[in-house]
mmCIF file of C-alpha atoms and ligand atoms in Angstrom:
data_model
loop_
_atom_site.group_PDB
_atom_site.id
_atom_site.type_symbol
_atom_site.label_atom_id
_atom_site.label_comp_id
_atom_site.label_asym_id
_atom_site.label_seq_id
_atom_site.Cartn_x
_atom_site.Cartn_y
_atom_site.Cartn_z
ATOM 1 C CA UNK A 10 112.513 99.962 159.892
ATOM 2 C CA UNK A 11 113.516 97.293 157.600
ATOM 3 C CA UNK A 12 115.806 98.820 155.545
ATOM 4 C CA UNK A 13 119.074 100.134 156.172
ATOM 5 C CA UNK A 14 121.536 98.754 158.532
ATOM 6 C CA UNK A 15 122.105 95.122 158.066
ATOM 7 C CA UNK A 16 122.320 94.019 161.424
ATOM 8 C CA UNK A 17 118.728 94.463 163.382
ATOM 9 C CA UNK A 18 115.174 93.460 162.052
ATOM 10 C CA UNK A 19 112.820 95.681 164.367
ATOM 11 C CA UNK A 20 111.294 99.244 164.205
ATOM 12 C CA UNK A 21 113.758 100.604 165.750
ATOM 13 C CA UNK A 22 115.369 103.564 164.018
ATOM 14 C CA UNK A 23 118.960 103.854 164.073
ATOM 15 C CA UNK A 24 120.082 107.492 164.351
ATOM 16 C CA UNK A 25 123.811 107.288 163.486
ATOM 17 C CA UNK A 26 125.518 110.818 165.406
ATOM 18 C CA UNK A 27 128.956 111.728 164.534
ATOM 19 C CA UNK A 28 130.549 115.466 164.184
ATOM 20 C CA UNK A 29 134.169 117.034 165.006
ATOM 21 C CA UNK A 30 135.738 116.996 168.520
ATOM 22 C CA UNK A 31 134.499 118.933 170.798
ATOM 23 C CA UNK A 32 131.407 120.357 168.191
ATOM 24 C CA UNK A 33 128.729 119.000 170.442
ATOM 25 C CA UNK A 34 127.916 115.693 169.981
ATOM 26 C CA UNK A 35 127.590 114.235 173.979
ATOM 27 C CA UNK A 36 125.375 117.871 174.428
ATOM 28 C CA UNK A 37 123.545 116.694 171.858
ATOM 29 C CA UNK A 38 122.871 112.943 172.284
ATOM 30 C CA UNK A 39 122.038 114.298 176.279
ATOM 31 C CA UNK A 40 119.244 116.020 174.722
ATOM 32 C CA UNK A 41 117.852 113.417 172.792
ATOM 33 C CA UNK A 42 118.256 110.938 175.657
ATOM 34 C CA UNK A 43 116.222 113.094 177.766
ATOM 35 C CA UNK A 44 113.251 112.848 174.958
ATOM 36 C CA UNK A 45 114.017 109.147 175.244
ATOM 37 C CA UNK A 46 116.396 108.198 172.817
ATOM 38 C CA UNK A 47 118.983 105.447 174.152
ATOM 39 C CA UNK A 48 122.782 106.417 173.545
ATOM 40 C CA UNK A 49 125.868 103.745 172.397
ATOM 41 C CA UNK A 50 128.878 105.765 172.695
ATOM 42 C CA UNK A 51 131.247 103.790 170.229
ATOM 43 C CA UNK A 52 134.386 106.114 172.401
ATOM 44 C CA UNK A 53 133.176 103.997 175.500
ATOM 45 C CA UNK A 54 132.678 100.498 173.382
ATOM 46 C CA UNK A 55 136.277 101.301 172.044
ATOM 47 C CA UNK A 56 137.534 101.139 175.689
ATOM 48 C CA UNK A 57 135.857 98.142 177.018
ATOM 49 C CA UNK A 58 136.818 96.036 173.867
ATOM 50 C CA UNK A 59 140.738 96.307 174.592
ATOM 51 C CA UNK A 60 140.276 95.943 178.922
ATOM 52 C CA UNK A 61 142.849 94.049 180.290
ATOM 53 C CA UNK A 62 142.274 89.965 179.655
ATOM 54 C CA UNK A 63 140.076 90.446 176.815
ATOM 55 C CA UNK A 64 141.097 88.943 174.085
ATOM 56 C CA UNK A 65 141.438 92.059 171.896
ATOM 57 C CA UNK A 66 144.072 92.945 174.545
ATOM 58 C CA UNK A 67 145.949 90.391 174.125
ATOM 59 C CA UNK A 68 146.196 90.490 170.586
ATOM 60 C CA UNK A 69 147.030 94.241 170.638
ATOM 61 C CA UNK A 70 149.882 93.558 173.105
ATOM 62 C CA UNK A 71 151.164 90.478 170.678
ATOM 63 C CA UNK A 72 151.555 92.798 167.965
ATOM 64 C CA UNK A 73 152.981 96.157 169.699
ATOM 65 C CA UNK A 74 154.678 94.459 172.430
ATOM 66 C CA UNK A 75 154.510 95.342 176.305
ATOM 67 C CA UNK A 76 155.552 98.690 175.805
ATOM 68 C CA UNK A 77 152.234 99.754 175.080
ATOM 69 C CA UNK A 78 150.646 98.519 178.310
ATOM 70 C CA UNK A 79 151.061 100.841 181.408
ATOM 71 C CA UNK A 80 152.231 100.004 185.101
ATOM 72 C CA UNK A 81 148.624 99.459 186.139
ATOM 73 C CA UNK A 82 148.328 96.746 183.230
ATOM 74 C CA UNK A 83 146.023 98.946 181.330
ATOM 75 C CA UNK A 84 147.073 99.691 177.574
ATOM 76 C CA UNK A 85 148.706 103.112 177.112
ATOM 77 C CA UNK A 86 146.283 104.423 174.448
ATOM 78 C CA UNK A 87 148.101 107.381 174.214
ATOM 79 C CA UNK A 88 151.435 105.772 173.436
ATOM 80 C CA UNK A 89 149.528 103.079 171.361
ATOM 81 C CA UNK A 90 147.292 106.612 168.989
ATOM 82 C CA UNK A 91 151.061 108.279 168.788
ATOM 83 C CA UNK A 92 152.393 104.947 166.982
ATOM 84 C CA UNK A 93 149.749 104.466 164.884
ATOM 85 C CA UNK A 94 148.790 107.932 163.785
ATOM 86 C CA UNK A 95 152.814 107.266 161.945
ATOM 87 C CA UNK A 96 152.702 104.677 160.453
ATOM 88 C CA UNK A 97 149.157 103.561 157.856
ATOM 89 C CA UNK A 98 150.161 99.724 158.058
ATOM 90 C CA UNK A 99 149.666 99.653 162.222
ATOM 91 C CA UNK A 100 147.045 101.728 162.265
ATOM 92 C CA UNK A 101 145.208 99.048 159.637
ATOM 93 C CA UNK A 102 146.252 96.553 161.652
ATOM 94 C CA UNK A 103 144.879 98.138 164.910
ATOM 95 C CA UNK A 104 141.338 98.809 163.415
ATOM 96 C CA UNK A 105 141.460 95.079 162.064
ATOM 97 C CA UNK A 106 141.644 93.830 165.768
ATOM 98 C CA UNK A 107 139.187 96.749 167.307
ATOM 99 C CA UNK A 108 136.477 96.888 164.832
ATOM 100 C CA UNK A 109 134.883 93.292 164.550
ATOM 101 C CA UNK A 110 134.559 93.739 168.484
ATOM 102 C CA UNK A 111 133.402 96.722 168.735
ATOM 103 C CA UNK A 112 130.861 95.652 165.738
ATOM 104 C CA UNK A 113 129.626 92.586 168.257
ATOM 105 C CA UNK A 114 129.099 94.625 171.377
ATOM 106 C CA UNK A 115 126.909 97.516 169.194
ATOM 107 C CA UNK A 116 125.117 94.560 167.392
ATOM 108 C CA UNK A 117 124.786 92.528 170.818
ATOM 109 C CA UNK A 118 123.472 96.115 172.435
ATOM 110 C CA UNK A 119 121.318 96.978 169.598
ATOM 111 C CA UNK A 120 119.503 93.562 170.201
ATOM 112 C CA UNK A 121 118.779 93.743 174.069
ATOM 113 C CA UNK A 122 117.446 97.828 173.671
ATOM 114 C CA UNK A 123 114.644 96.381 170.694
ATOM 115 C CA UNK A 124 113.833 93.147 172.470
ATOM 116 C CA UNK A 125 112.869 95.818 175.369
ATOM 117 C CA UNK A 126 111.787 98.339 172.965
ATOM 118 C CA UNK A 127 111.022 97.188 169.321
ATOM 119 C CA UNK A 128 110.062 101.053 168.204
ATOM 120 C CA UNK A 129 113.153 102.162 170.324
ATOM 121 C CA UNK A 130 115.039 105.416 168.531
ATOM 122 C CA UNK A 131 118.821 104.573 169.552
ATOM 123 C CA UNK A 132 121.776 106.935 168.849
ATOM 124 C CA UNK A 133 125.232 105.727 167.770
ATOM 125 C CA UNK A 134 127.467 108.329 168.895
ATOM 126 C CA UNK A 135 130.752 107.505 166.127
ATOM 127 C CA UNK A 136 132.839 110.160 165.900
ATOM 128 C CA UNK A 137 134.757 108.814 162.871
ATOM 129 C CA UNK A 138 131.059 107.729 161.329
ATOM 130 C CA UNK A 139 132.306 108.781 157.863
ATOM 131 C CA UNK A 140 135.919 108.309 157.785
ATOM 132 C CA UNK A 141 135.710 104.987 158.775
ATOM 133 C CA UNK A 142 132.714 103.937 156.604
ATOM 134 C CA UNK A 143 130.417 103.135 158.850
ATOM 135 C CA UNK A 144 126.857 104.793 157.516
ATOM 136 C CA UNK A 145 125.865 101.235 156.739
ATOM 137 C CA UNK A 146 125.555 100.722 160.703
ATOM 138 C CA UNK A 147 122.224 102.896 160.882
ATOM 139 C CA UNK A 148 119.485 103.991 159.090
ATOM 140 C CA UNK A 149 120.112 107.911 159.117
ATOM 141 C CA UNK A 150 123.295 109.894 160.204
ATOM 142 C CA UNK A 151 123.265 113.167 162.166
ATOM 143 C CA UNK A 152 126.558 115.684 162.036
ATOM 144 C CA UNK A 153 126.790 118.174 164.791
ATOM 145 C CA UNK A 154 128.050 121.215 163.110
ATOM 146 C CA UNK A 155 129.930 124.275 164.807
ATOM 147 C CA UNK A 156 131.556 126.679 162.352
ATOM 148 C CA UNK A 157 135.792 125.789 162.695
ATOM 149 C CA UNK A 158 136.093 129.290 164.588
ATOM 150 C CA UNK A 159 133.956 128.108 167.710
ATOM 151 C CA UNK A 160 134.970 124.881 167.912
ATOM 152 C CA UNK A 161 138.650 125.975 168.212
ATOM 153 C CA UNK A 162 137.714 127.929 170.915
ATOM 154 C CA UNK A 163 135.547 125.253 172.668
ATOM 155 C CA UNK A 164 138.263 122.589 172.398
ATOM 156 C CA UNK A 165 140.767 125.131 173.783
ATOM 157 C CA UNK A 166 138.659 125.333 176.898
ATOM 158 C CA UNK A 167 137.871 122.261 177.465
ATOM 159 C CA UNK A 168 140.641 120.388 177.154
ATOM 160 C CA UNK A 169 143.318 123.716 178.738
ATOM 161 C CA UNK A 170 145.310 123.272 175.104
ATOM 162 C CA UNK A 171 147.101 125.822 173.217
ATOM 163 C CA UNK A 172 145.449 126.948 170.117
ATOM 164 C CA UNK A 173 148.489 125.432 168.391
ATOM 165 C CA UNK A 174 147.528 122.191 169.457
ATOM 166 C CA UNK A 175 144.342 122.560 168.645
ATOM 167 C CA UNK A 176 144.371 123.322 165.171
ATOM 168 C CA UNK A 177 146.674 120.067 164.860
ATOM 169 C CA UNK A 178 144.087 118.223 166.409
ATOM 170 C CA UNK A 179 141.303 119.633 163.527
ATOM 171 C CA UNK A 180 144.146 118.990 160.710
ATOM 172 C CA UNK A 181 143.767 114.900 161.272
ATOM 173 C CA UNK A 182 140.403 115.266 161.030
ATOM 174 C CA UNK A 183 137.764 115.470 158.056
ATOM 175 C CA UNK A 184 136.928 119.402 157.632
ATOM 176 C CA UNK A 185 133.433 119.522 159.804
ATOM 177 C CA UNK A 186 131.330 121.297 156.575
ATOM 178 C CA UNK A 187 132.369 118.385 154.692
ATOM 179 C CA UNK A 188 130.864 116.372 157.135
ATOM 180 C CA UNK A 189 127.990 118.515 157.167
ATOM 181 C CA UNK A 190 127.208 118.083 153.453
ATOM 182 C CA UNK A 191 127.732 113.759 153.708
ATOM 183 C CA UNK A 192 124.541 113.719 156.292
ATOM 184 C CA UNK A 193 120.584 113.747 156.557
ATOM 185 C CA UNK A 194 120.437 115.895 159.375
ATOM 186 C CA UNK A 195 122.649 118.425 160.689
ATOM 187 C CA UNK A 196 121.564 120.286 164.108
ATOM 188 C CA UNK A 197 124.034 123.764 164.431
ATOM 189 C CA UNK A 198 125.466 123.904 167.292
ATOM 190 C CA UNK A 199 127.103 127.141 167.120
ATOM 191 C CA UNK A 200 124.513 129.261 169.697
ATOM 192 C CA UNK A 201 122.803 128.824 172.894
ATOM 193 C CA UNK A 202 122.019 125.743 174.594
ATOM 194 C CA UNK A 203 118.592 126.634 173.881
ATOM 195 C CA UNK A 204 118.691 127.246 170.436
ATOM 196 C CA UNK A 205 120.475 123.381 170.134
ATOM 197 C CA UNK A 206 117.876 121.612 172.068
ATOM 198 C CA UNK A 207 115.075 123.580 169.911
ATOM 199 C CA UNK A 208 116.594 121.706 166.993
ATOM 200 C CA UNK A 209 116.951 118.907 168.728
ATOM 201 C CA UNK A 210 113.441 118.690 169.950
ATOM 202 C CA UNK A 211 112.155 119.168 166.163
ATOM 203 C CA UNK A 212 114.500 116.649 164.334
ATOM 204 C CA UNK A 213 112.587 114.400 167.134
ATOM 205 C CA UNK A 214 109.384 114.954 165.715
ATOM 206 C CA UNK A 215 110.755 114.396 162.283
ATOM 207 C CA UNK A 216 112.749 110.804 163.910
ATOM 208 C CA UNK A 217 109.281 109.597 165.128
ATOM 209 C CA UNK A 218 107.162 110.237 161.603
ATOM 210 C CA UNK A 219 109.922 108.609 159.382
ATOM 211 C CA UNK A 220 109.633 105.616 161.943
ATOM 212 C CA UNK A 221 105.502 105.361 161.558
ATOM 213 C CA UNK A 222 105.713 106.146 157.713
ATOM 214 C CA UNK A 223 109.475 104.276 156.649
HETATM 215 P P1 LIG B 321 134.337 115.078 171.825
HETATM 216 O O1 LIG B 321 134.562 115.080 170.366
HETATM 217 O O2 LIG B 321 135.589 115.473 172.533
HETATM 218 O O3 LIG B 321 133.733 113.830 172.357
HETATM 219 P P2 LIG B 321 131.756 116.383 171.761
HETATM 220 O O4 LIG B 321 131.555 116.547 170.288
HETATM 221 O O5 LIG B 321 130.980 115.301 172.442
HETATM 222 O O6 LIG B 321 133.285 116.280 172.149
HETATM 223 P P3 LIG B 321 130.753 118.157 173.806
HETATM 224 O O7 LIG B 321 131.558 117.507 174.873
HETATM 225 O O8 LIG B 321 129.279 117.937 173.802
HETATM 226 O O9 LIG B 321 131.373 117.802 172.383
HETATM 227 O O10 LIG B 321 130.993 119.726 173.789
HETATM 228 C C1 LIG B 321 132.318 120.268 173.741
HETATM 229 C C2 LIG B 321 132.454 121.432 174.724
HETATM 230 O O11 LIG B 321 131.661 122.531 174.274
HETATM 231 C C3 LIG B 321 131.983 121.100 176.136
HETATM 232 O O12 LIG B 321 132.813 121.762 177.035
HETATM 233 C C4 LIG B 321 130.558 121.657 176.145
HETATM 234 O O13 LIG B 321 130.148 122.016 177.453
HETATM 235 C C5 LIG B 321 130.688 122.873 175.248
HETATM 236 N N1 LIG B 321 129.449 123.172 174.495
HETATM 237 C C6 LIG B 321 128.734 122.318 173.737
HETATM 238 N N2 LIG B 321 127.688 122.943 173.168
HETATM 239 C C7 LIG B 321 127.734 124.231 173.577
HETATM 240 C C8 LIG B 321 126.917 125.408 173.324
HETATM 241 N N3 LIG B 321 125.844 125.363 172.523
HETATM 242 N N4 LIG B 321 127.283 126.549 173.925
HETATM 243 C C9 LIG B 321 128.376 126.589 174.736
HETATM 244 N N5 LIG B 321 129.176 125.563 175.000
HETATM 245 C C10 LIG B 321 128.878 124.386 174.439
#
C-alpha cells in the first residue's frame, strides 16, 4: 500500500476502526484479530504515554499542577477529563502534549508489526478517529454502527449508569450516523454476535483484495 498514511512504506494495510462508546468496536477488532489482523488500541497508547516518569507526565503535571496526580503517583485522569472537558484552551493544550507521543509509539508499532509482516492488515482502534482528524493515519476507516437506541442500552449495562448519564455521555460525542456516513466501511452492530462476525468475516475478504489490487 503506498498510498495513504504518511508514515509506513510497506503492504501493509492500515484499517483505521473508530465508532461510539460502547457500539462495538473491541467485539469487533476481537474478531478481526482472530482472522489475523493485529490490534493498536490508541485508549491503551493514551495510558502508557502519560505513566508516571515519562516525560509526557511530567509536562502534564507542570501545567495542571499536583492536584491532578493521585496518592499512588498515577495521574487522576478522571479529575484531569473533568477540567478539560470545561475549559477549550486546556483541553488544546492537553492534546498538544498527548498526541505527538502517542503519534511515535503507533508509528514506532506500525514499524516492528511490517518488518515482521510486510502484508500485515493492522487495526487502529481510535475512538475519536474523526473528531480529532486523524483519517490521514491509515489507509481506510471502519465505524462500528449501533442505532442510538441500543447503544444506550448497552452502555447502561456495562458500565451500571443511569440512563441520564448516559445520554450525557452520547451528547459530547459526534452523533454515531454521522460517523457512519464519514467512513468506507461500516459493519452494524446492532444484532447477534453472529450476524457481526459474518460482516466481519466478509469486509476481510474485501481488506485482503484491495491489498493485492491497491
Ligand atoms: P468503548 O467505547 O467503551 O471502548 P466498544 O465500542 O469497544 O466500547 P464493546 O466493549 O465491544 O464496545 O461493546 C460494548 C458492550 O456491548 C459490551 O458489554 C459488549 O459485550 C456488548 N456487545 C457488543 N456487541 C454486542 C452484540 N452484537 N450483542 C450484544 N452485546 C454486544
Amino acid at each position: 500500500m503506498s498510498s495513504g498514511p504518511n508514515t509506513v512504506k510497506t503492504n501493509a494495510l492500515l484499517l483505521g476502526v473508530t465508532g461510539g462508546i460502547a457500539s462495538g468496536k473491541t467485539t469487533v477488532a476481537n474478531f478481526f484479530e482472530d482472522l489475523g489482523a493485529v490490534i493498536i488500541d490508541f485508549d491503551i497508547l493514551a495510558r502508557q504515554v502519560v505513566e508516571p516518569g515519562t516525560p509526557c507526565f511530567g509536562e502534564i503535571v507542570e501545567f495542571f499542577g499536583q492536584k491532578i496526580v493521585d496518592r499512588d503517583g498515577h495521574l487522576d485522569r478522571k479529575m484531569l477529563s473533568g477540567i478539560v472537558f470545561e475549559d477549550e484552551r486546556k483541553r488544546k493544550k492537553l492534546e498538544g502534549l498527548l498526541h505527538p507521543r502517542i503519534f511515535d509509539i503507533f508509528i514506532s508499532r506500525t514499524n516492528e508489526i511490517t518488518k515482521k509482516d510486510p502484508d500485515a492488515i493492522i487495526q487502529a482502534v481510535i475512538p475519536l478517529l474523526f473528531e480529532v482528524g486523524l483519517k490521514h493515519l491509515v489507509h481506510k476507516t471502519l465505524v462500528v454502527y449501533v442505532p442510538r437506541e441500543r447503544q444506550l442500552e448497552r452502555l447502561i449495562k456495562r458500565d451500571r449508569i443511569t440512563r441520564d448519564h448516559a445520554v450525557n455521555i452520547l451528547k459530547a460525542q459526534l452523533p454515531i450516523d454521522e460517523k457512519a456516513g464519514m467512513a468506507d466501511f461500516v459493519i452494524n452492530n446492532e444484532n447477534s454476535l453472529d450476524e457481526t462476525r459474518r460482516q466481519v468475516e466478509e469486509l476481510w475478504e474485501k481488506l485482503k483484495q484491495i491489498q493485492a489490487n491497491p
